[in-house]
PDB file of C-alpha atoms and ligand atoms in Angstrom:
ATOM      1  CA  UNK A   1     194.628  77.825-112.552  1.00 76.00           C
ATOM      2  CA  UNK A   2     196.689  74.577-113.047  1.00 83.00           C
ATOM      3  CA  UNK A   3     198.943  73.767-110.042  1.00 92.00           C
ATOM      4  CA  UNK A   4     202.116  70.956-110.477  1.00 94.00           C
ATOM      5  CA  UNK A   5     204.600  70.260-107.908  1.00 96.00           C
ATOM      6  CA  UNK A   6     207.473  72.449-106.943  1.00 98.00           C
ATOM      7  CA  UNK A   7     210.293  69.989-107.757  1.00 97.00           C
ATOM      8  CA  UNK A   8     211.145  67.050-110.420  1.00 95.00           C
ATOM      9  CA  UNK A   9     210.237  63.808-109.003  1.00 93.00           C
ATOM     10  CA  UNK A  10     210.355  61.908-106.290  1.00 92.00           C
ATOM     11  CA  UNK A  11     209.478  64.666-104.255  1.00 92.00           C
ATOM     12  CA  UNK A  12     208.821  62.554-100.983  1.00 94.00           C
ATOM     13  CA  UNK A  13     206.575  64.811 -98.630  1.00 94.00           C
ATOM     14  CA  UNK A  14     209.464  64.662 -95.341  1.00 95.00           C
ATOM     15  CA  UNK A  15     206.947  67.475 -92.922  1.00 94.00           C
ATOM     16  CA  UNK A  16     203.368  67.870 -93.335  1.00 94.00           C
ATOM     17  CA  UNK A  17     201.544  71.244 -93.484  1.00 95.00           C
ATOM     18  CA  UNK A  18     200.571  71.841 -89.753  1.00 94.00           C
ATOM     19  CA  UNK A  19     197.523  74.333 -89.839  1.00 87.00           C
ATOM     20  CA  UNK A  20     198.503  76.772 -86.792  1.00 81.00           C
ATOM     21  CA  UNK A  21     195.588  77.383 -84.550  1.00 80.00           C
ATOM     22  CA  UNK A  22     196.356  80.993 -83.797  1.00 80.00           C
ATOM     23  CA  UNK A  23     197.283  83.535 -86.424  1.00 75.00           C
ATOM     24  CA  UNK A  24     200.977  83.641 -84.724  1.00 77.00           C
ATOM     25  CA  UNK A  25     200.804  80.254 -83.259  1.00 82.00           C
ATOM     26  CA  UNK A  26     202.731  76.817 -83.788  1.00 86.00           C
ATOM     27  CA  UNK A  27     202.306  75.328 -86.789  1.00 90.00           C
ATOM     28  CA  UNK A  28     204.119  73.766 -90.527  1.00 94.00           C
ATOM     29  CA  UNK A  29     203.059  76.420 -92.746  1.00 93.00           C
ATOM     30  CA  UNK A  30     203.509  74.291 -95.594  1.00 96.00           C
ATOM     31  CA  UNK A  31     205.164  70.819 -96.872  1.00 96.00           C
ATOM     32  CA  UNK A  32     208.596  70.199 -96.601  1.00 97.00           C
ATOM     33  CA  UNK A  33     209.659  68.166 -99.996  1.00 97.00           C
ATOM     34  CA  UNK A  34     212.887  66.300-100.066  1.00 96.00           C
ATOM     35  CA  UNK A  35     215.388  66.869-103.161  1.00 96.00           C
ATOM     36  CA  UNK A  36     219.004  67.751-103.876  1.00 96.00           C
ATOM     37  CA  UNK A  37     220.970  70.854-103.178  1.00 96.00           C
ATOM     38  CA  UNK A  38     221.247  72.622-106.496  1.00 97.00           C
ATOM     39  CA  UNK A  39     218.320  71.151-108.055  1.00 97.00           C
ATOM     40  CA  UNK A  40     215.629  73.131-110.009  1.00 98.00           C
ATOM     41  CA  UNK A  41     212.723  74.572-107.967  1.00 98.00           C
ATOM     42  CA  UNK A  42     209.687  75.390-110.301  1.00 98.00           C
ATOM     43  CA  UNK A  43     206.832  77.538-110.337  1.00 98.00           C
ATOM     44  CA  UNK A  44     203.987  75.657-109.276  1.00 97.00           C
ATOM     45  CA  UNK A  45     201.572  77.523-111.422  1.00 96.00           C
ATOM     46  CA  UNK A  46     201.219  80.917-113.861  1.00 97.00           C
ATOM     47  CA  UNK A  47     201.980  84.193-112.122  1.00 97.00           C
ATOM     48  CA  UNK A  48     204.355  86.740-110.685  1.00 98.00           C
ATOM     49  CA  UNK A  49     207.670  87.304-108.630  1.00 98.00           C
ATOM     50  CA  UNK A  50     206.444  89.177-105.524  1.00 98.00           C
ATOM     51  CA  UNK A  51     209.634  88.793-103.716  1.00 98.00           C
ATOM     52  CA  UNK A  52     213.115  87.079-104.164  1.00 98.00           C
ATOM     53  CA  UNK A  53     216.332  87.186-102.602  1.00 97.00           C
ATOM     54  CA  UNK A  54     217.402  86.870 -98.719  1.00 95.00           C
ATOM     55  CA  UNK A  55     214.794  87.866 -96.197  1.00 90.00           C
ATOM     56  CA  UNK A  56     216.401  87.551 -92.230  1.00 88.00           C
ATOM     57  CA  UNK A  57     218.201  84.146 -92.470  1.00 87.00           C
ATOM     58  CA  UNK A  58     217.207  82.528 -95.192  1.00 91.00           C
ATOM     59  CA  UNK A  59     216.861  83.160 -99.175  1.00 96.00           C
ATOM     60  CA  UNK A  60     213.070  82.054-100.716  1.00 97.00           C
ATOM     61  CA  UNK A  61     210.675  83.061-103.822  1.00 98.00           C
ATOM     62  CA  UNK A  62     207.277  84.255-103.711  1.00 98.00           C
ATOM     63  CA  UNK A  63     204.731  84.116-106.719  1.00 98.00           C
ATOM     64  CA  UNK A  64     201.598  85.829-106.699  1.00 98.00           C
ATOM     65  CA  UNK A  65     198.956  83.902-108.752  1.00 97.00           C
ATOM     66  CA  UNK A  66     195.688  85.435-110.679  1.00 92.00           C
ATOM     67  CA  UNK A  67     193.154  83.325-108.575  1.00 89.00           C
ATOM     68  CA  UNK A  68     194.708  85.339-105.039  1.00 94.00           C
ATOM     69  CA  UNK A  69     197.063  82.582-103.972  1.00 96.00           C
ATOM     70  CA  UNK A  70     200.689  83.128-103.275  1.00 97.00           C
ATOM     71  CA  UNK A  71     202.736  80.821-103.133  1.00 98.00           C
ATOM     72  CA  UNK A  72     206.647  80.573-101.452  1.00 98.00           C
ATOM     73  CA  UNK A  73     209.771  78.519-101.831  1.00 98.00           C
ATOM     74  CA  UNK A  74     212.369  78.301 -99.359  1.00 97.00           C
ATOM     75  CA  UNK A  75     215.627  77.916 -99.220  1.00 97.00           C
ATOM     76  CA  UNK A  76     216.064  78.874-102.833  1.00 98.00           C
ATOM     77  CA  UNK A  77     218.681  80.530-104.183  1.00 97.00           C
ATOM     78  CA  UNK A  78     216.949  83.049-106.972  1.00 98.00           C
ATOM     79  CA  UNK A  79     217.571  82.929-110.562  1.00 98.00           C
ATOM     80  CA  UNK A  80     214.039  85.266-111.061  1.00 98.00           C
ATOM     81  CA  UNK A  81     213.664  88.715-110.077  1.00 98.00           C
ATOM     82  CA  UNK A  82     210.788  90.773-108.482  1.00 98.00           C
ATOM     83  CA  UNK A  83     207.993  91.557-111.183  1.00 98.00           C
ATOM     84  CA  UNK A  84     209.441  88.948-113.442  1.00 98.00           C
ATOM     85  CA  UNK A  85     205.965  86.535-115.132  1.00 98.00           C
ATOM     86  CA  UNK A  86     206.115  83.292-114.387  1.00 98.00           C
ATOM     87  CA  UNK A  87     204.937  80.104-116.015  1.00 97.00           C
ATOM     88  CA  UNK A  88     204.161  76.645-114.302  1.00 96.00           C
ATOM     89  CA  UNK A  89     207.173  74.661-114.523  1.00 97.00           C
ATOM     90  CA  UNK A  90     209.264  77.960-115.349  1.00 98.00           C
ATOM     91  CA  UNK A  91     212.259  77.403-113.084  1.00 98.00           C
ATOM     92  CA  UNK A  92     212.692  80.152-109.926  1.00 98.00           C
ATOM     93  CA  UNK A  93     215.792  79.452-108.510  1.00 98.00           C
ATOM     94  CA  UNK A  94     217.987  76.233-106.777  1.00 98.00           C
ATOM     95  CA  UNK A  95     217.442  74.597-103.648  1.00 98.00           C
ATOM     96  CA  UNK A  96     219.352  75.027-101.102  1.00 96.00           C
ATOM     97  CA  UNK A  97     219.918  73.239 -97.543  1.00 94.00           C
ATOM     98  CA  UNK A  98     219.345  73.833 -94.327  1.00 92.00           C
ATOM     99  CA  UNK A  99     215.652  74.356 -93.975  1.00 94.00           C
ATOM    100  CA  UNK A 100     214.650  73.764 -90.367  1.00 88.00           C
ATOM    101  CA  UNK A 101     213.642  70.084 -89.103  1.00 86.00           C
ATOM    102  CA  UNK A 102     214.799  68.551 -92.386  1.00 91.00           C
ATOM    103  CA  UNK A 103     218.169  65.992 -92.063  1.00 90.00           C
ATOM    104  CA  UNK A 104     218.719  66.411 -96.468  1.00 93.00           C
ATOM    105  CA  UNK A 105     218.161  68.917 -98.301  1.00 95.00           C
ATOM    106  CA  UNK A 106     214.181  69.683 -98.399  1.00 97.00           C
ATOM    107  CA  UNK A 107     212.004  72.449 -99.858  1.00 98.00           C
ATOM    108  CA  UNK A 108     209.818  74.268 -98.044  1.00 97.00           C
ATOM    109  CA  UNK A 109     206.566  75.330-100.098  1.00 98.00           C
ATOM    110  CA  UNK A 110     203.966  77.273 -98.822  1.00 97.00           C
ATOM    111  CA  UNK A 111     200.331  78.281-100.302  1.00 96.00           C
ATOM    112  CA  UNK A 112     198.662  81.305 -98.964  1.00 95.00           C
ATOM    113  CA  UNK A 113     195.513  83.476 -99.499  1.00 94.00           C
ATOM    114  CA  UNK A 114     195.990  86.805 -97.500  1.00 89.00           C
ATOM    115  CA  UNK A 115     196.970  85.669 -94.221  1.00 85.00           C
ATOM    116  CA  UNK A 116     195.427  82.013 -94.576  1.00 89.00           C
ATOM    117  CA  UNK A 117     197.838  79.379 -95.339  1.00 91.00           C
ATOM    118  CA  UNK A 118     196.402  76.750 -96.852  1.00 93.00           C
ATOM    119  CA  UNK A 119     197.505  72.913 -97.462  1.00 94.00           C
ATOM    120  CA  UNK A 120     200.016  73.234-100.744  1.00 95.00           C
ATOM    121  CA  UNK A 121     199.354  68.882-101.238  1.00 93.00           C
ATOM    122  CA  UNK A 122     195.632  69.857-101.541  1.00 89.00           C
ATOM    123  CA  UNK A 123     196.025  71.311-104.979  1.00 89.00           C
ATOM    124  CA  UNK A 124     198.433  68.668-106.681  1.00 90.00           C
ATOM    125  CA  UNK A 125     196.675  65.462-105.211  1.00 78.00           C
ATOM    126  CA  UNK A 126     192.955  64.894-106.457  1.00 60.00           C
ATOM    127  CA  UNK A 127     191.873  62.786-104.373  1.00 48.00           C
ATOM    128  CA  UNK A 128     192.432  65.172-101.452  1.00 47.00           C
ATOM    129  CA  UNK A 129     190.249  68.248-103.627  1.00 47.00           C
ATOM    130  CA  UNK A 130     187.157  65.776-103.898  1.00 48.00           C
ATOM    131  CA  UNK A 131     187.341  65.671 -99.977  1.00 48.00           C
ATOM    132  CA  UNK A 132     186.928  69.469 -99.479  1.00 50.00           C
ATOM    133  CA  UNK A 133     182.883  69.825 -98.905  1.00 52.00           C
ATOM    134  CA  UNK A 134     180.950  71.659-101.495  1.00 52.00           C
ATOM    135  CA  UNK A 135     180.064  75.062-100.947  1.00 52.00           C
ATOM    136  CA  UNK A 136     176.728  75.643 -99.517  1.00 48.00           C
TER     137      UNK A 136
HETATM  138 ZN1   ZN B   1     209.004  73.490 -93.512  1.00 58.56          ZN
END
């Protein structure tokens, strides 16, 4: 599975992912990527709406992907519906501000597997694969 960034660029990477320590402790659960209100955000890689529209305060997409990731885009205003297939680059919604601990407009995109959340830079930016360790 082929993964390409979330938004047109620049894409400037404004928050880190912040692995949490504890299940339900602190943490960035993914990168917050600065844009414009309004502008496209795209799927990052083949696979299916699992969820879009408003969930408590805020509206986001969710994508499940054949290889068990899922990846989420917040604040996005849907244009895609649940069980809709999606192709990399297909576009999900618009972004919208107001994201938490970003001063513009910023996405928030998440990669998780189950309950892991995982670093969403480490699958658009080579150089940071060819640091994981092989598997023993
Ligand atoms: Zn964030």
């Amino acid at each position: 599975v082929r993964f390409s960034w979330p938004l047109a660029p620049p894409h400037p990477v404004l928050r880190p992912f912040l692995a949490p320590s504890a299940p339900w402790g602190p943490g960035h659960r993914g990168v917050d990527l600065g844009g414009s209100a309004g502008e496209p955000v795209l799927a990052v890689a083949d696979g299916t709406v699992v969820f879009a529209g408003h969930l408590v305060d805020r509206s986001l997409v969710s994508v499940d992907h054949p290889n068990g990731l899922r990846s989420t885009y917040e604040p996005v205003a849907p244009t895609v519906t649940v069980g809709q297939p999606v192709h990399r680059g297909d576009v999900l919604g618009h972004l919208e501000s107001g994201h938490a601990g970003c001063a513009v407009p910023c996405l928030h995109w998440g990669i998780r597997r189950d309950k892991e959340y995982l670093d969403p830079l480490a699958l658009v930016t080579a150089h940071r694969i060819r640091l994981l360790p092989w598997p023993t």
